[in-house]
XYZ file of C-alpha atoms in Angstrom:
305
model
C 2.587 30.373 51.985
C 0.382 29.305 49.041
C 1.749 28.411 45.999
C -0.087 28.342 42.570
C -0.307 24.680 40.912
C 2.136 23.845 38.475
C 1.156 24.682 34.817
C 1.429 21.865 32.341
C 4.467 22.281 30.180
C 4.150 21.893 26.293
C 5.834 18.708 24.846
C 8.769 19.760 23.003
C 8.974 19.086 19.446
C 11.836 16.918 17.786
C 14.946 19.540 16.800
C 14.476 21.403 13.783
C 10.798 20.285 13.224
C 8.690 22.860 14.817
C 5.085 22.150 16.717
C 4.364 18.645 16.784
C 1.302 17.917 14.769
C -2.184 17.206 16.176
C -4.472 14.172 15.454
C -6.638 16.868 13.815
C -3.524 17.730 11.527
C -3.035 14.077 10.690
C -6.690 13.980 9.852
C -6.517 16.887 7.332
C -3.324 15.442 5.880
C -5.027 12.256 5.361
C -8.083 13.866 3.792
C -5.804 15.949 1.561
C -3.913 12.593 0.265
C -7.305 10.825 -0.360
C -8.700 13.802 -2.224
C -5.489 13.882 -4.456
C -5.137 10.122 -5.020
C -8.662 9.450 -6.013
C -9.133 12.547 -8.087
C -5.852 12.022 -9.886
C -6.155 8.549 -10.634
C -9.916 8.611 -11.404
C -9.521 11.243 -13.890
C -6.828 9.689 -15.446
C -8.382 6.386 -15.506
C -11.787 7.967 -16.878
C -9.594 9.296 -19.938
C -8.522 5.681 -20.400
C -12.084 4.335 -20.564
C -13.054 6.955 -22.874
C -10.501 6.398 -25.339
C -11.063 2.781 -25.231
C -8.710 -0.090 -26.097
C -6.368 -2.369 -24.106
C -4.770 -1.195 -20.843
C -1.531 -2.248 -22.415
C -1.681 -0.726 -25.873
C -1.994 2.994 -27.139
C -4.041 5.308 -26.687
C -5.398 3.738 -23.296
C -1.984 2.805 -22.037
C -0.763 6.316 -20.934
C -3.689 7.579 -19.182
C -4.040 4.024 -17.578
C -0.539 4.089 -16.321
C -0.498 7.563 -15.185
C -3.800 6.911 -13.091
C -1.637 4.502 -10.809
C 0.442 7.312 -9.621
C -2.434 8.967 -8.017
C -1.221 7.835 -4.362
C 2.098 8.927 -4.936
C 1.215 12.199 -5.834
C -0.891 12.664 -2.856
C 1.999 11.560 -0.673
C 4.462 14.071 -2.290
C 1.949 17.080 -1.660
C 1.466 15.752 1.973
C 5.355 15.345 2.362
C 5.949 19.129 0.876
C 3.424 20.572 3.248
C 4.538 18.730 6.291
C 8.310 19.978 5.666
C 7.201 23.375 5.142
C 5.144 23.167 8.651
C 8.370 21.964 9.796
C 6.501 18.765 11.521
C 7.865 15.283 12.147
C 6.470 12.562 10.797
C 4.022 10.457 12.587
C 5.528 8.135 14.838
C 4.090 5.009 13.359
C 6.260 5.897 10.208
C 8.999 3.063 9.977
C 12.230 4.933 9.031
C 14.497 3.044 6.667
C 17.100 0.877 7.791
C 19.903 -1.185 6.421
C 18.376 -4.302 7.518
C 15.455 -3.892 5.849
C 17.101 -5.092 2.749
C 17.618 -8.519 4.617
C 13.876 -8.671 5.435
C 12.450 -7.588 2.528
C 13.268 -10.835 -0.018
C 11.843 -13.120 2.850
C 8.463 -11.103 3.191
C 8.392 -10.953 -0.676
C 8.966 -14.766 -0.925
C 6.006 -14.983 1.792
C 3.669 -13.076 -0.282
C 4.503 -15.218 -3.211
C 3.864 -18.320 -1.591
C 0.527 -17.150 -0.363
C -0.607 -17.164 -3.794
C 1.089 -20.403 -4.946
C -0.290 -22.286 -1.977
C -3.763 -21.036 -2.667
C -3.551 -22.030 -6.292
C -2.496 -25.416 -5.074
C -5.357 -25.629 -2.689
C -7.676 -24.301 -5.409
C -6.490 -27.202 -7.924
C -6.925 -29.764 -5.142
C -10.231 -28.992 -4.617
C -11.185 -29.237 -8.502
C -9.882 -25.670 -9.740
C -7.614 -25.273 -12.960
C -3.853 -26.286 -12.634
C -1.115 -24.117 -12.170
C 0.225 -22.565 -15.484
C 2.211 -19.758 -16.527
C 0.580 -19.024 -19.604
C -1.103 -15.579 -18.140
C 2.379 -14.327 -17.664
C 3.391 -15.388 -21.144
C 0.442 -13.674 -22.694
C 0.972 -10.585 -20.411
C 4.726 -10.421 -21.344
C 3.872 -10.534 -24.855
C 1.441 -7.782 -24.854
C 4.170 -5.340 -22.694
C 6.880 -5.876 -24.899
C 8.604 -8.886 -23.394
C 9.654 -10.428 -20.174
C 11.612 -6.943 -18.936
C 8.636 -4.748 -20.020
C 6.309 -7.008 -17.972
C 8.434 -7.011 -14.615
C 9.048 -3.143 -15.054
C 5.364 -2.619 -15.611
C 4.086 -4.896 -12.573
C 6.694 -3.302 -10.259
C 5.962 0.590 -11.452
C 2.159 0.250 -11.820
C 1.132 -0.796 -8.370
C 4.026 -1.230 -5.831
C 5.999 1.730 -6.534
C 3.212 3.953 -7.650
C 1.200 3.189 -4.545
C 2.965 2.152 -1.379
C 4.482 5.603 -0.552
C 0.913 6.659 -0.436
C -1.389 3.726 1.187
C 1.426 2.282 3.509
C 4.146 5.563 3.720
C 1.307 8.468 4.373
C -2.059 6.784 4.976
C -1.230 4.064 7.193
C 1.131 5.830 9.599
C -1.551 8.387 10.178
C -4.352 6.108 10.582
C -2.290 3.813 13.088
C -1.857 6.923 15.260
C -5.550 6.843 16.516
C -6.443 3.271 15.331
C -5.503 -0.424 15.708
C -3.977 -2.614 13.160
C -7.221 -4.493 12.441
C -9.359 -1.560 12.171
C -6.734 0.338 9.797
C -6.687 -2.937 7.684
C -10.465 -2.739 7.327
C -10.649 0.804 6.204
C -7.677 0.836 4.009
C -9.225 -2.189 2.316
C -12.653 -0.083 1.855
C -10.669 2.858 0.356
C -8.357 0.690 -1.612
C -11.463 -1.292 -3.407
C -13.189 2.027 -4.142
C -10.214 3.489 -5.563
C -9.502 0.396 -7.893
C -13.233 0.461 -9.121
C -12.525 2.389 -12.408
C -10.232 -0.423 -13.665
C -13.386 -2.986 -13.962
C -14.146 -0.577 -16.955
C -10.892 -0.366 -18.617
C -10.205 -3.434 -20.975
C -7.241 -5.841 -20.379
C -6.802 -4.931 -16.517
C -7.194 -8.234 -14.255
C -10.349 -6.232 -12.654
C -11.938 -5.923 -16.143
C -11.488 -10.085 -16.855
C -13.158 -10.614 -13.383
C -16.077 -8.368 -13.881
C -17.494 -6.007 -11.229
C -20.578 -7.920 -10.150
C -19.138 -11.436 -10.678
C -18.275 -13.781 -7.838
C -14.747 -13.442 -8.714
C -14.744 -9.472 -8.731
C -16.606 -9.776 -5.253
C -13.989 -11.995 -3.958
C -11.245 -9.847 -5.293
C -12.702 -6.813 -3.122
C -12.788 -9.191 -0.208
C -9.204 -10.271 -0.812
C -7.912 -6.733 -0.310
C -8.509 -7.077 3.434
C -5.802 -9.723 4.280
C -3.822 -8.238 1.165
C -3.610 -4.831 2.974
C -2.893 -6.166 6.300
C -0.107 -8.554 4.679
C 1.437 -5.479 2.911
C 0.993 -3.401 6.199
C 2.703 -6.171 8.390
C 5.591 -6.102 5.708
C 5.756 -2.153 6.410
C 5.830 -2.566 10.055
C 8.746 -5.000 10.010
C 10.813 -3.451 7.199
C 9.403 -0.139 6.060
C 8.451 1.068 2.609
C 10.853 -1.311 0.888
C 9.281 -4.405 1.954
C 6.103 -3.263 1.390
C 6.826 -2.489 -2.270
C 8.660 -5.827 -2.594
C 5.518 -7.555 -0.878
C 2.910 -5.624 -3.089
C 5.212 -6.550 -6.201
C 5.300 -10.199 -5.380
C 1.766 -10.872 -4.821
C 0.651 -8.801 -7.787
C 3.141 -10.811 -9.876
C 2.264 -14.100 -8.613
C -1.381 -13.328 -9.151
C -0.918 -12.073 -12.793
C 1.484 -15.001 -13.562
C -0.949 -17.768 -12.617
C -3.810 -16.095 -13.683
C -5.414 -16.637 -10.233
C -9.280 -15.999 -11.432
C -10.810 -19.074 -10.087
C -13.366 -18.085 -7.072
C -12.201 -21.471 -5.457
C -8.673 -20.426 -5.420
C -9.484 -16.697 -4.602
C -11.203 -17.841 -1.586
C -8.172 -20.137 -0.654
C -6.377 -17.106 -1.013
C -7.962 -14.973 1.092
C -7.579 -17.945 3.902
C -4.005 -18.450 3.323
C -3.175 -14.712 3.531
C -5.209 -14.269 6.611
C -3.140 -17.004 8.230
C 0.101 -15.506 7.221
C -0.876 -12.109 8.444
C -1.932 -13.984 12.205
C 1.611 -15.390 12.039
C 3.253 -12.363 11.334
C 1.119 -10.486 14.115
C 2.031 -13.145 16.665
C 5.587 -13.598 15.737
C 7.239 -10.298 16.212
C 5.211 -7.341 16.381
C 2.616 -8.202 19.099
C 3.624 -5.006 21.025
C 2.115 -1.661 19.686
C 5.560 -0.178 20.783
C 7.836 -2.682 19.656
C 10.665 -1.350 17.435
C 9.043 1.945 17.196
C 11.051 5.398 17.121
C 10.345 8.540 15.093
C 11.752 8.796 11.663
C 14.902 10.950 11.552
C 13.813 14.622 10.095
C 15.374 15.779 6.821
C 17.861 17.927 8.903
C 19.205 15.056 10.635
C 19.501 12.726 7.568
C 18.883 14.484 4.147
C 16.990 12.215 1.846
C 16.821 9.496 4.190
C 13.122 9.256 4.549
C 12.209 10.292 1.015
C 9.456 7.629 0.650
C 7.362 8.752 3.531
C 5.140 11.815 3.810
């Protein structure tokens, strides 16, 4: 007696999360995130440019600081929409685990070390000697060491990473390899930073948009984005924030603007990324599991959209 061929069965969604999202939905979420991140940041930074003055002093300081939170705003909107659709997070999201608090300091030290080693190589090649004068000047402009450290942590690592790594990265990784995602995020990251070249007092303004140092800064976003992504892959959003903070703090503290040292930094960070990829995350699926849903662990995954 002939029988009808078996019908494909739909893949069940995670408990309490509704229908699993499609790659097309990921693309829609990514486009929404980028639109919010760029519009929010560029609008605020345009105000800072219009009012003029140093980024660390009124009246430019407020819109300059608010502009840094564009990626976080985009991440929060995507997260709210995902929860309303009752969809699981992308499989590439790294759920927070307590052991990440052990990994994060080591990855922060690695990020800082890449800058110090690059500065030493630059000095050996005839560049300026290492000095913390830049850190002292910046701390003075930001109301002291505490204000300097808080500003470096909030404006950049905290305001950006929930967006770039917690939202954009896993959605891109759903259909692309690590290197391709690193290149794409570099282009987006570099474009997003463009208005900062026009705001006085920012590291980008001091480099100059068309100078050799400015070009090298844009290129250095490639290994920098990959380094922070490797930290995210190993230890989640905490490590991504910490590594971003450590690199930024070291760059600003040492005043690393010499083109030779910047070129060295690109090489050193590229080597660090290669070692991280080879040492423990060679497999695409190693250590991966879907992040817990809000119904399973309320509030656990607040940094991810």
